[in-house]
Short mmCIF file of C-alpha atoms and ligand atoms in Angstrom, two decimals:
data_model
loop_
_atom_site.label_atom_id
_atom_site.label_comp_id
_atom_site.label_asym_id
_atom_site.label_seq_id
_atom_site.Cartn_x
_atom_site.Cartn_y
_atom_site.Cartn_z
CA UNK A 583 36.41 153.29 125.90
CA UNK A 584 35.64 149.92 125.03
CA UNK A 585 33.45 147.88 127.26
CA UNK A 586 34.21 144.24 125.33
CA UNK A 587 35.85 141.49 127.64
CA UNK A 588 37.85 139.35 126.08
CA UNK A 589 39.29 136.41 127.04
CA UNK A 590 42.16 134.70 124.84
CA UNK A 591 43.87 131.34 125.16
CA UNK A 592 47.20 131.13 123.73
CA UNK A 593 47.85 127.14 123.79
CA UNK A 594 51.44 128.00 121.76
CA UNK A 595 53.09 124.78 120.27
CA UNK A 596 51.13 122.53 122.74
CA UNK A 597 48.68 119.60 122.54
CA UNK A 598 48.30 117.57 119.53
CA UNK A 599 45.18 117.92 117.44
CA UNK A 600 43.39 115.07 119.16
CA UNK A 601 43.99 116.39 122.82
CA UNK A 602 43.23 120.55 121.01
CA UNK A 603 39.95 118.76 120.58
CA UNK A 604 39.56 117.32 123.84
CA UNK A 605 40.33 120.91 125.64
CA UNK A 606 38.17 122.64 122.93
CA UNK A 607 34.72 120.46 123.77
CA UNK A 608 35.90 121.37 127.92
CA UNK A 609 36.01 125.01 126.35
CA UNK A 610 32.56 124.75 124.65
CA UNK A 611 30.97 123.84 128.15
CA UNK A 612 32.52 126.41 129.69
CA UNK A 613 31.31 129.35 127.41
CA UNK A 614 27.60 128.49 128.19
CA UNK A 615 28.51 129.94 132.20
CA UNK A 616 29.74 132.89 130.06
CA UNK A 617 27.44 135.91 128.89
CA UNK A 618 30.00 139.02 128.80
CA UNK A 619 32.95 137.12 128.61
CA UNK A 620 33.96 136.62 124.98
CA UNK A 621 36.35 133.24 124.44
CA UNK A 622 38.96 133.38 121.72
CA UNK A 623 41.18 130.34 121.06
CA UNK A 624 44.45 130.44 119.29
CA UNK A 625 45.35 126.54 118.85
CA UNK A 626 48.29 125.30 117.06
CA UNK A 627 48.12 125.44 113.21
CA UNK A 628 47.63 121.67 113.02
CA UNK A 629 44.64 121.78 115.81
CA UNK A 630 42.53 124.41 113.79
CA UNK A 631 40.62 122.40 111.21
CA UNK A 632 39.37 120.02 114.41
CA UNK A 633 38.82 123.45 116.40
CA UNK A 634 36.77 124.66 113.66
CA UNK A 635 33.93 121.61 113.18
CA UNK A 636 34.11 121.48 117.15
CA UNK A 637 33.21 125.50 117.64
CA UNK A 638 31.29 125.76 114.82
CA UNK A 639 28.02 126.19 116.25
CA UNK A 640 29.40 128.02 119.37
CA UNK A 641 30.12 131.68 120.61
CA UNK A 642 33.89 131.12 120.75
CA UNK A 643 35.97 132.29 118.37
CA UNK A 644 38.53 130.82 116.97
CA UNK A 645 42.26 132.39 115.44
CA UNK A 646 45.92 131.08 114.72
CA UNK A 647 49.31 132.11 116.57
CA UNK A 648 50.62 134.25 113.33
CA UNK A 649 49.74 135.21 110.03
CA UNK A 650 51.43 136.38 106.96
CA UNK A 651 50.94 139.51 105.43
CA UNK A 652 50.99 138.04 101.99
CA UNK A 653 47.89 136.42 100.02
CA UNK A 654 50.13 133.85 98.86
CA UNK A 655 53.66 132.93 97.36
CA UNK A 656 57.00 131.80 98.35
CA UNK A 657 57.24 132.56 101.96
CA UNK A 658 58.35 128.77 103.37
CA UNK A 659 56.63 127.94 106.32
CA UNK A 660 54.52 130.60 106.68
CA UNK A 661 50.42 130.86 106.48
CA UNK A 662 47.95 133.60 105.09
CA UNK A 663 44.80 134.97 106.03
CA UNK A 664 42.63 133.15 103.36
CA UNK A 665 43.95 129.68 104.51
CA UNK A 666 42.76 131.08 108.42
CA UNK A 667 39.71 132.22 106.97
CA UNK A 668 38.99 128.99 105.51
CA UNK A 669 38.92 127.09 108.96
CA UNK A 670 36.83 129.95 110.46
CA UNK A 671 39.66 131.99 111.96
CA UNK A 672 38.64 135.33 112.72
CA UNK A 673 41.36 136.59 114.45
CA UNK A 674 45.56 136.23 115.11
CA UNK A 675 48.00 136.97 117.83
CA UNK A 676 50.83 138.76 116.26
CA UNK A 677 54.50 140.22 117.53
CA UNK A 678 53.95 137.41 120.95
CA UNK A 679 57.56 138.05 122.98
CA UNK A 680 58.24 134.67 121.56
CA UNK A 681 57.93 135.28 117.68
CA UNK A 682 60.32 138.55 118.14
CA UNK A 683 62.41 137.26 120.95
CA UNK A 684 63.37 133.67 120.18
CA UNK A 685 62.31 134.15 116.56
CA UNK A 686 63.74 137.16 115.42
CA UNK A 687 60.64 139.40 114.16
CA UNK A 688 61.29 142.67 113.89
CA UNK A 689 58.54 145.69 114.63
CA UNK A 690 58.72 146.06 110.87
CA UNK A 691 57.81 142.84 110.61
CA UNK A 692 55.04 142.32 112.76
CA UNK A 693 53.54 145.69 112.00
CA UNK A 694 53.60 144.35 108.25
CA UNK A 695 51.77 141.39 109.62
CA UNK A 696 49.49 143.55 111.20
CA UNK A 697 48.45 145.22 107.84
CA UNK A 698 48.25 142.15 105.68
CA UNK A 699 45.91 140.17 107.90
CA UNK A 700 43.48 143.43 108.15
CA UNK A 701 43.45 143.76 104.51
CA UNK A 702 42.70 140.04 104.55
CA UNK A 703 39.98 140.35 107.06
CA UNK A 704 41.55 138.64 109.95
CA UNK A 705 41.63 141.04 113.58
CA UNK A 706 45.25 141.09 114.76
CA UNK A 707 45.43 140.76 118.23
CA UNK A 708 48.94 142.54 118.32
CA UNK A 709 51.24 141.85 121.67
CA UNK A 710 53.70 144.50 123.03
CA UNK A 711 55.79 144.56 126.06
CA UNK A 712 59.23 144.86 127.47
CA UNK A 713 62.19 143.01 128.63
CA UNK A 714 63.19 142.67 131.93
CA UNK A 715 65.71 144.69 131.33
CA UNK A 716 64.19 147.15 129.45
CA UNK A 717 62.28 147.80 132.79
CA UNK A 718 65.02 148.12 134.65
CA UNK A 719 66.85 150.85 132.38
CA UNK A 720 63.33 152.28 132.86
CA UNK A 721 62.84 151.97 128.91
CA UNK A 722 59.06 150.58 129.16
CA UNK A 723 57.25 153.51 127.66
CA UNK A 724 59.72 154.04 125.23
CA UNK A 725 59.96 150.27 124.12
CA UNK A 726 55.62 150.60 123.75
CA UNK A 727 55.92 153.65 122.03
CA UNK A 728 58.46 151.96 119.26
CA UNK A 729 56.01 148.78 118.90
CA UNK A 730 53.52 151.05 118.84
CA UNK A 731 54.71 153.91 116.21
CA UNK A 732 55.49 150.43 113.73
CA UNK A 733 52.29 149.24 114.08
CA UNK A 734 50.55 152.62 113.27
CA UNK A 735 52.46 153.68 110.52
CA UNK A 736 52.04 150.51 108.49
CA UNK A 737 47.95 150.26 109.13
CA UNK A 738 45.60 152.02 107.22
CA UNK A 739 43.89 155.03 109.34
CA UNK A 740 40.38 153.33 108.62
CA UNK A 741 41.32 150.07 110.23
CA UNK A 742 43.01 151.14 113.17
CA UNK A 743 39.80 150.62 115.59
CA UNK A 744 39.44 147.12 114.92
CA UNK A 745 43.29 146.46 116.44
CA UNK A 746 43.18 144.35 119.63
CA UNK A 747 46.64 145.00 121.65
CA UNK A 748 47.82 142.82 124.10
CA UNK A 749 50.17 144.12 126.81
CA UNK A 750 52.62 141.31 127.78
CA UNK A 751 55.88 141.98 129.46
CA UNK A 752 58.16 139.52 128.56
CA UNK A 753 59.28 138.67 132.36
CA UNK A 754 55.83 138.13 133.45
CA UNK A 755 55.48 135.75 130.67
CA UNK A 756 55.39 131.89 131.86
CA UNK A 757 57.31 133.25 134.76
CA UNK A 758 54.23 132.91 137.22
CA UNK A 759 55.67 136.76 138.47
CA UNK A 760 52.66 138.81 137.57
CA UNK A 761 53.03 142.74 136.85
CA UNK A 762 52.06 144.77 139.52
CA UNK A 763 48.77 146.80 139.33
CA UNK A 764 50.63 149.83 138.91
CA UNK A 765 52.82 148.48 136.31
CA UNK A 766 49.67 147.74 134.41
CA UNK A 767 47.75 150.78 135.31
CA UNK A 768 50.69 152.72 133.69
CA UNK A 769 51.19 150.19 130.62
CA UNK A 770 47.61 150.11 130.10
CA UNK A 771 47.01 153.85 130.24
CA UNK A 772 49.85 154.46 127.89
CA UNK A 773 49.05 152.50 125.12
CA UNK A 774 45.41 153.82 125.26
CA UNK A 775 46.45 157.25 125.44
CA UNK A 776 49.45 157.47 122.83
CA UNK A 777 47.23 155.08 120.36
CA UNK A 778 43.96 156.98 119.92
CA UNK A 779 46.56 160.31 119.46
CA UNK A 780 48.96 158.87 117.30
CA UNK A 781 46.01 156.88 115.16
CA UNK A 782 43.01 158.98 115.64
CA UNK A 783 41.27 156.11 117.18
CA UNK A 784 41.54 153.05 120.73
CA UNK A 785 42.12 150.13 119.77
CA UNK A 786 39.32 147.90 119.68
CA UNK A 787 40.77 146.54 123.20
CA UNK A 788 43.37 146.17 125.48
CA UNK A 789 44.20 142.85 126.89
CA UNK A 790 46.69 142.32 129.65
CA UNK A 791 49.12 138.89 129.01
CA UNK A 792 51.25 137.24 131.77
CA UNK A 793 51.59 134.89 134.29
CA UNK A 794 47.22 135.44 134.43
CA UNK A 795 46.23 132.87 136.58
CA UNK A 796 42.36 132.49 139.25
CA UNK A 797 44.91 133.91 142.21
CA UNK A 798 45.32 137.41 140.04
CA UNK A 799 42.82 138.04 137.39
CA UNK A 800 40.40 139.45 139.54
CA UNK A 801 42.59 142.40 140.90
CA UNK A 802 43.50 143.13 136.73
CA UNK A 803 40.18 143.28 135.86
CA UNK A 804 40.19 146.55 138.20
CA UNK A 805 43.01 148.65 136.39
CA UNK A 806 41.43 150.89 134.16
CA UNK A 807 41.55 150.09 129.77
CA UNK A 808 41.68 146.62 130.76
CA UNK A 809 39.14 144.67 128.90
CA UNK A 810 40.62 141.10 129.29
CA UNK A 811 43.41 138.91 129.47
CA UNK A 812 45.97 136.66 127.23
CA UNK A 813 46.41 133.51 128.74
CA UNK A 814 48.95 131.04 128.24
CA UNK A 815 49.63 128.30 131.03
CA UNK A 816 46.20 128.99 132.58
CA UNK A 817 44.88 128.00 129.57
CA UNK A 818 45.81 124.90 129.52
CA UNK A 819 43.43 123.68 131.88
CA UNK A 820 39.52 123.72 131.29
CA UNK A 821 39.18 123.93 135.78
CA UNK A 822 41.65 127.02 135.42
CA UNK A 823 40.67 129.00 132.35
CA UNK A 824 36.78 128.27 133.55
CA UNK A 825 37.87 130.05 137.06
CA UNK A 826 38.89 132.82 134.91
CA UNK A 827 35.65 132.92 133.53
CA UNK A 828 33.73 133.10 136.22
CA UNK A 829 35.92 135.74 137.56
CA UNK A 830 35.03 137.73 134.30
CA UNK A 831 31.63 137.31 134.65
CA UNK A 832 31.71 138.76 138.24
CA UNK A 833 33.79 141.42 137.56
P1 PGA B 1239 51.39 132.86 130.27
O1 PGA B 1239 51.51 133.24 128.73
O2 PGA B 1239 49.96 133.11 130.68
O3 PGA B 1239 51.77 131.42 130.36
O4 PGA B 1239 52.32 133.75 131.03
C1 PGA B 1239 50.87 134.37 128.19
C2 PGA B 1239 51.23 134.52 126.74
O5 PGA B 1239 52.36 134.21 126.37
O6 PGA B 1239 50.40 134.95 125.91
#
């Protein structure tokens, strides 16, 4: 089981590059109160060559909000691994609710993302989780095990252990209505379980994403293969995401 704490700040398509900046020097006082507690910020495209002068030096690592599987070529829009690794990325969310909800990708398509940014050297930190009403038709393990299955099948065996997997469900997403513990405890246990048989191996962690916020994190941190948290509002503000910090370090 993995003992790594992770915690991830999703900023999404918010904050300028200037005011990235701004919350990234708050960030850079806040990881010297951390010593467990690993800080990963995924900025907006336009926000990561600032990001990268301003963390250069520090412990926090820095990653974009997609990749592309490709090296490079005629995909409009889109941005590969080398151009992330050139700024100091080390890392990328992939499949958020957002990018297959509102934006279409597929789990053929994500799980393709998946692969390309391994090859190119980039940790995907690769977000599952169900629909509200997916929940309700009590289709939550079998929506995992379908994001899952993709993801697996398109990875090479060998890299499977360096996969971070965020569990997000998309209702407790921005919502402020948190999963319960059991929810999690059975989301959590899941993934661990039905990944290391399906792939051989865990994934390097599993992150819980959703409505985190000071009130909650510290009860999440109990449920068992949960090593951290995605954070989205909450990370917004340098007094909030240092509270969850601190709560990290204590727990
Ligand atoms: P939230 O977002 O913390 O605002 O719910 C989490 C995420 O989308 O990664």
């Amino acid at each position: 089981m993995s003992s790594e704490r992770i915690l991830a700040a999703n900023w999404k398509m918010n904050l300028t590059a200037e005011a990235s900046g701004l919350l990234g020097r708050g960030f850079l006082d806040l990881s010297k109160t951390a010593k467990r507690t690993k800080i990963w910020i995924a900025p907006s495209f336009t926000a990561i060559p600032a990001l990268s002068k301003i963390l250069s030096n520090s412990t926090i690592a820095l990653g974009a909000q997609n990749v592309h599987w490709a090296e490079s070529g005629a995909f409009t829009g889109e941005i590969s691994s080398s151009m992330l690794a050139e700024f100091g990325c080390s890392f990328a969310l992939i499949g958020h609710s957002e990018r297959r909800h509102i934006l279409g990708e597929s789990d053929t398509i994500v799980a393709t993302r998946a692969k390309g940014a391994l090859k190119g050297g980039i940790t995907p930190l690769f977000c599952i989780g169900e629909t509200l009403e997916e929940r309700e038709k009590d289709l939550t393990t079998q929506v995992l095990r379908i994001q899952l299955e993709a993801l697996i099948s398109e990875i090479p065996r060998e890299s499977a252990a360096q996969v971070i997997v965020a569990y997000e469900p998309v209702w407790a997403i921005g919502t402020g209505k948190v999963a319960s513990l059991d929810n999690i405890r059975d989301a959590h246990g899941f993934i661990e379980e039905f990944y290391r048989s399906t792939s051989g191996e865990s994934p390097r962690a599993i992150l819980y994403g959703g409505s985190v916020s000071p009130d909650n994190f510290q009860d999440i941190l109990t449920v068992p293969h949960v090593h951290g948290g995605l954070v989205g509002g909450a990370s917004l503000s340098a007094e909030k995401f240092g509270a969850l910090i601190g709560i990290s370090e204590k727990s």
